[in-house]
Short mmCIF file of C-alpha atoms and ligand atoms in Angstrom, two decimals:
data_model
loop_
_atom_site.label_atom_id
_atom_site.label_comp_id
_atom_site.label_asym_id
_atom_site.label_seq_id
_atom_site.Cartn_x
_atom_site.Cartn_y
_atom_site.Cartn_z
CA UNK A 1 -116.10 295.57 154.59
CA UNK A 2 -114.01 292.56 153.54
CA UNK A 3 -110.43 292.81 153.50
CA UNK A 4 -110.52 292.24 149.74
CA UNK A 5 -112.70 295.58 149.52
CA UNK A 6 -110.64 298.34 147.99
CA UNK A 7 -109.63 300.85 150.56
CA UNK A 8 -109.95 304.64 149.29
CA UNK A 9 -108.02 307.38 151.25
CA UNK A 10 -108.86 310.86 150.16
CA UNK A 11 -106.44 313.72 150.41
CA UNK A 12 -106.99 317.47 150.16
CA UNK A 13 -104.72 317.80 147.21
CA UNK A 14 -101.86 316.14 145.22
CA UNK A 15 -99.48 317.37 148.09
CA UNK A 16 -100.98 316.01 150.77
CA UNK A 17 -101.58 312.60 148.72
CA UNK A 18 -98.01 312.56 147.81
CA UNK A 19 -96.61 313.03 151.40
CA UNK A 20 -98.92 310.08 152.44
CA UNK A 21 -97.73 307.87 149.37
CA UNK A 22 -94.14 308.47 150.49
CA UNK A 23 -94.81 307.49 153.97
CA UNK A 24 -96.53 304.35 152.74
CA UNK A 25 -93.49 303.74 150.26
CA UNK A 26 -90.79 304.18 153.10
CA UNK A 27 -92.87 301.83 155.30
CA UNK A 28 -93.40 299.28 152.77
CA UNK A 29 -89.70 299.19 151.78
CA UNK A 30 -88.32 299.07 154.96
CA UNK A 31 -91.00 295.94 155.88
CA UNK A 32 -89.89 294.01 152.68
CA UNK A 33 -86.29 294.60 153.04
CA UNK A 34 -86.71 293.55 156.90
CA UNK A 35 -88.87 290.49 155.65
CA UNK A 36 -87.06 289.24 152.51
CA UNK A 37 -83.77 291.38 152.50
CA UNK A 38 -84.95 293.34 149.06
CA UNK A 39 -87.87 295.28 147.75
CA UNK A 40 -88.94 295.28 143.97
CA UNK A 41 -91.10 298.28 143.27
CA UNK A 42 -92.85 299.00 139.62
CA UNK A 43 -93.21 302.72 139.13
CA UNK A 44 -95.80 304.32 137.48
CA UNK A 45 -95.40 307.18 134.65
CA UNK A 46 -97.34 309.75 133.78
CA UNK A 47 -97.06 313.14 135.83
CA UNK A 48 -98.88 312.33 139.04
CA UNK A 49 -96.01 310.16 140.71
CA UNK A 50 -93.44 313.02 140.03
CA UNK A 51 -94.19 314.95 143.47
CA UNK A 52 -93.97 311.71 145.36
CA UNK A 53 -90.42 310.96 143.73
CA UNK A 54 -89.22 314.50 144.64
CA UNK A 55 -90.50 314.13 148.21
CA UNK A 56 -88.74 310.74 148.50
CA UNK A 57 -85.40 312.21 147.01
CA UNK A 58 -85.83 315.17 149.28
CA UNK A 59 -85.78 312.80 152.37
CA UNK A 60 -82.33 311.76 151.43
CA UNK A 61 -80.57 308.69 150.85
CA UNK A 62 -80.84 307.54 154.37
CA UNK A 63 -84.55 307.67 154.65
CA UNK A 64 -85.18 304.21 153.52
CA UNK A 65 -82.76 301.17 152.51
CA UNK A 66 -82.51 302.09 148.82
CA UNK A 67 -79.47 299.83 148.49
CA UNK A 68 -81.67 296.87 148.79
CA UNK A 69 -84.69 298.33 146.66
CA UNK A 70 -84.93 297.58 142.94
CA UNK A 71 -86.86 299.77 140.75
CA UNK A 72 -88.79 298.59 137.60
CA UNK A 73 -91.37 300.33 135.72
CA UNK A 74 -95.17 299.30 135.13
CA UNK A 75 -94.86 300.65 131.50
CA UNK A 76 -93.12 302.77 129.04
CA UNK A 77 -93.65 304.71 125.91
CA UNK A 78 -91.69 303.59 122.90
CA UNK A 79 -89.14 306.72 123.17
CA UNK A 80 -85.36 306.86 123.90
CA UNK A 81 -84.69 307.11 127.66
CA UNK A 82 -83.89 310.71 127.42
CA UNK A 83 -86.90 311.63 125.77
CA UNK A 84 -89.49 314.17 127.28
CA UNK A 85 -92.21 311.65 127.28
CA UNK A 86 -90.05 308.93 128.90
CA UNK A 87 -91.40 307.64 132.13
CA UNK A 88 -87.88 306.46 132.90
CA UNK A 89 -86.35 310.07 132.50
CA UNK A 90 -89.17 311.41 134.69
CA UNK A 91 -88.12 308.98 137.61
CA UNK A 92 -84.23 309.51 136.92
CA UNK A 93 -84.68 313.32 137.28
CA UNK A 94 -87.02 313.43 140.20
CA UNK A 95 -85.83 310.21 142.10
CA UNK A 96 -82.90 308.21 140.73
CA UNK A 97 -80.23 310.89 140.14
CA UNK A 98 -80.83 313.20 143.25
CA UNK A 99 -80.49 310.11 145.48
CA UNK A 100 -77.54 308.54 143.34
CA UNK A 101 -79.09 305.11 143.32
CA UNK A 102 -77.18 302.39 141.57
CA UNK A 103 -77.64 301.60 138.25
CA UNK A 104 -77.56 297.84 139.23
CA UNK A 105 -80.94 298.41 141.27
CA UNK A 106 -82.76 300.36 138.25
CA UNK A 107 -84.41 298.25 135.59
CA UNK A 108 -85.77 300.53 132.94
CA UNK A 109 -87.96 299.11 129.69
CA UNK A 110 -86.14 299.70 126.67
CA UNK A 111 -88.65 301.77 125.01
CA UNK A 112 -86.21 302.79 122.40
CA UNK A 113 -85.95 299.36 120.65
CA UNK A 114 -87.58 299.44 117.40
CA UNK A 115 -88.77 295.88 117.80
CA UNK A 116 -91.32 296.35 120.30
CA UNK A 117 -92.20 292.93 121.01
CA UNK A 118 -88.57 292.15 121.36
CA UNK A 119 -88.21 294.93 124.05
CA UNK A 120 -91.36 293.39 126.07
CA UNK A 121 -90.04 289.98 125.96
CA UNK A 122 -86.53 291.02 127.12
CA UNK A 123 -87.97 293.18 129.77
CA UNK A 124 -90.30 289.99 130.73
CA UNK A 125 -87.31 287.57 130.96
CA UNK A 126 -85.50 289.83 133.17
CA UNK A 127 -88.46 290.48 135.42
CA UNK A 128 -88.93 286.35 135.69
CA UNK A 129 -85.20 285.84 136.05
CA UNK A 130 -85.29 288.33 139.13
CA UNK A 131 -88.97 287.85 140.53
CA UNK A 132 -90.18 284.63 139.28
CA UNK A 133 -93.41 283.60 137.16
CA UNK A 134 -95.50 285.29 137.85
CA UNK A 135 -93.26 288.09 138.83
CA UNK A 136 -94.04 289.21 142.39
CA UNK A 137 -93.55 292.90 143.21
CA UNK A 138 -93.52 294.07 146.85
CA UNK A 139 -94.93 297.30 145.51
CA UNK A 140 -96.59 298.41 142.18
CA UNK A 141 -97.70 301.94 141.67
CA UNK A 142 -100.52 302.92 139.14
CA UNK A 143 -102.34 305.99 137.87
CA UNK A 144 -105.33 306.29 136.29
CA UNK A 145 -106.12 308.06 132.77
CA UNK A 146 -109.22 310.17 132.40
CA UNK A 147 -110.44 307.26 130.14
CA UNK A 148 -110.00 304.51 132.78
CA UNK A 149 -106.66 303.24 131.65
CA UNK A 150 -103.97 302.27 133.97
CA UNK A 151 -100.29 301.35 133.11
CA UNK A 152 -100.62 301.22 129.65
CA UNK A 153 -103.72 298.96 129.52
CA UNK A 154 -105.95 301.29 127.21
CA UNK A 155 -109.71 300.65 126.72
CA UNK A 156 -110.17 298.28 123.77
CA UNK A 157 -106.51 297.41 123.52
CA UNK A 158 -105.24 293.82 123.18
CA UNK A 159 -103.38 293.53 126.18
CA UNK A 160 -106.53 293.65 128.10
CA UNK A 161 -107.16 290.03 126.98
CA UNK A 162 -103.69 288.73 128.20
CA UNK A 163 -103.66 286.01 130.42
CA UNK A 164 -100.20 284.22 130.03
CA UNK A 165 -97.68 286.92 129.57
CA UNK A 166 -96.42 289.51 132.17
CA UNK A 167 -95.02 292.20 129.81
CA UNK A 168 -96.65 292.89 126.27
CA UNK A 169 -96.04 295.62 123.35
CA UNK A 170 -99.43 297.04 123.53
CA UNK A 171 -100.79 298.71 120.28
CA UNK A 172 -103.09 301.67 121.43
CA UNK A 173 -105.25 304.06 119.80
CA UNK A 174 -106.24 306.71 121.73
CA UNK A 175 -106.14 310.62 121.78
CA UNK A 176 -104.15 310.46 124.80
CA UNK A 177 -101.34 308.97 122.97
CA UNK A 178 -102.05 311.42 120.07
CA UNK A 179 -103.55 308.79 117.70
CA UNK A 180 -101.99 305.19 117.68
CA UNK A 181 -98.71 304.37 119.29
CA UNK A 182 -97.35 301.13 120.87
CA UNK A 183 -96.66 301.16 124.71
CA UNK A 184 -94.73 298.30 126.45
CA UNK A 185 -96.69 297.55 129.60
CA UNK A 186 -97.09 295.10 132.56
CA UNK A 187 -100.25 293.02 131.78
CA UNK A 188 -103.15 292.67 134.61
CA UNK A 189 -101.99 289.25 135.64
CA UNK A 190 -98.58 290.44 136.48
CA UNK A 191 -99.97 293.62 138.54
CA UNK A 192 -102.39 291.11 140.08
CA UNK A 193 -99.50 288.92 141.50
CA UNK A 194 -98.28 291.90 143.75
CA UNK A 195 -98.03 292.01 147.44
CA UNK A 196 -99.15 295.57 147.51
CA UNK A 197 -100.77 297.76 144.75
CA UNK A 198 -101.51 301.66 144.96
CA UNK A 199 -103.35 303.94 142.54
CA UNK A 200 -102.10 307.49 143.00
CA UNK A 201 -105.00 309.67 141.43
CA UNK A 202 -105.12 313.56 141.27
CA UNK A 203 -107.24 316.04 139.64
CA UNK A 204 -110.95 316.81 138.61
CA UNK A 205 -110.21 315.16 134.85
CA UNK A 206 -110.25 311.65 136.56
CA UNK A 207 -113.30 311.97 138.81
CA UNK A 208 -115.62 310.57 136.16
CA UNK A 209 -113.13 307.66 135.44
CA UNK A 210 -112.66 307.07 139.19
CA UNK A 211 -116.33 306.53 139.84
CA UNK A 212 -116.94 304.17 137.03
CA UNK A 213 -113.97 301.89 137.93
CA UNK A 214 -114.39 301.76 141.74
CA UNK A 215 -118.39 302.18 142.02
CA UNK A 216 -119.46 301.47 138.20
CA UNK A 217 -120.74 298.42 136.73
CA UNK A 218 -118.01 295.84 135.50
CA UNK A 219 -116.91 296.74 132.27
CA UNK A 220 -112.82 296.30 131.96
CA UNK A 221 -112.92 296.79 128.37
CA UNK A 222 -114.00 300.22 128.81
CA UNK A 223 -112.40 300.85 132.22
CA UNK A 224 -109.14 298.69 132.30
CA UNK A 225 -108.49 299.88 135.81
CA UNK A 226 -111.19 297.33 136.93
CA UNK A 227 -108.97 294.53 135.99
CA UNK A 228 -106.82 295.38 138.90
CA UNK A 229 -107.64 293.12 141.85
CA UNK A 230 -104.49 291.74 143.55
CA UNK A 231 -105.09 287.94 143.98
CA UNK A 232 -103.83 287.94 147.53
CA UNK A 233 -102.26 291.45 147.81
CA UNK A 234 -103.57 294.50 148.99
CA UNK A 235 -104.90 297.42 146.80
CA UNK A 236 -105.17 301.00 148.15
CA UNK A 237 -106.51 304.06 146.46
CA UNK A 238 -104.84 307.48 147.23
CA UNK A 239 -106.92 310.09 145.79
CA UNK A 240 -107.33 314.01 146.11
CA UNK A 241 -110.49 315.60 146.52
CA UNK A 242 -110.81 316.91 142.91
CA UNK A 243 -110.63 313.15 141.58
CA UNK A 244 -112.86 311.74 144.40
CA UNK A 245 -115.56 314.31 143.77
CA UNK A 246 -117.84 311.90 141.96
CA UNK A 247 -117.50 309.19 144.41
CA UNK A 248 -120.57 308.17 146.42
CA UNK A 249 -119.87 309.47 150.07
CA UNK A 250 -117.28 311.96 148.34
CA UNK A 251 -118.42 314.48 151.04
C1 6PG B 1 -98.18 306.57 131.35
C2 6PG B 1 -98.62 305.93 132.61
C3 6PG B 1 -100.24 306.13 132.65
C4 6PG B 1 -100.41 307.26 133.65
C5 6PG B 1 -102.00 307.50 133.57
C6 6PG B 1 -102.14 308.81 134.36
O1 6PG B 1 -97.27 306.04 130.97
O2 6PG B 1 -98.64 307.43 131.12
O3 6PG B 1 -98.40 304.83 133.34
O4 6PG B 1 -101.11 304.87 133.06
O5 6PG B 1 -100.29 306.72 135.11
O6 6PG B 1 -102.11 308.22 132.20
O7 6PG B 1 -100.98 309.76 133.90
P1 6PG B 1 -101.18 311.46 134.80
O8 6PG B 1 -100.68 311.02 135.98
O9 6PG B 1 -100.03 312.00 133.94
O10 6PG B 1 -102.41 311.84 134.62
#
């Protein structure tokens, strides 16, 4: 097993997975702050990370050096920040507000802007100003869609071919976005520049895609999560038993 092989950690259910992810998140944040004075984390959206956020909030503001942690997003839906589909809103309700985190450390994507490309370029400029080019996150959290997408890198979408940009407006056609929609997303090169990357994946509806992504033939156009291979960082998959059911050695 080479250090570059993805590490798959299996847990009984979403709650157990989320507790382990909370321990990992806290340890990483403490280490980053002790080594570099700061910690920059890109949060994932969707529903899976909500339990992690709730657990971190329940541990209270003293559980890790939040005053040195900057929160960013891996992707956002093109909706206002108070919309039910907003990834920012989910994190605000489950983590940011309960902990009373300072707004100066919260860097959301302006999904409400009508000019999606301008929103992506504005976020890219913010990222590069704060984290360089490529922007180097201490931690990127990712999820997996039942179609093999991650962040908002959807099968067959133009952002999959992006090699120069760090954030793009990605037009997506998928039943998962109810037809066609634009998403603002980090690109694979931006994610792969991170020091640590964690997939959080739970539920039987992810089993087929997870097996394809981790053990199937290379086909990133069909399974974009296969694009995630940190250039020097570490990749760990936190999966629950239901999502891991189709993996070889799942027993
Ligand atoms: C988003 C996410 C997306 C998500 C997967 C899994 O904005 O939807 O960033 O990549 O992680 O779709 O979503 P669930 O956790 O809801 O299954």
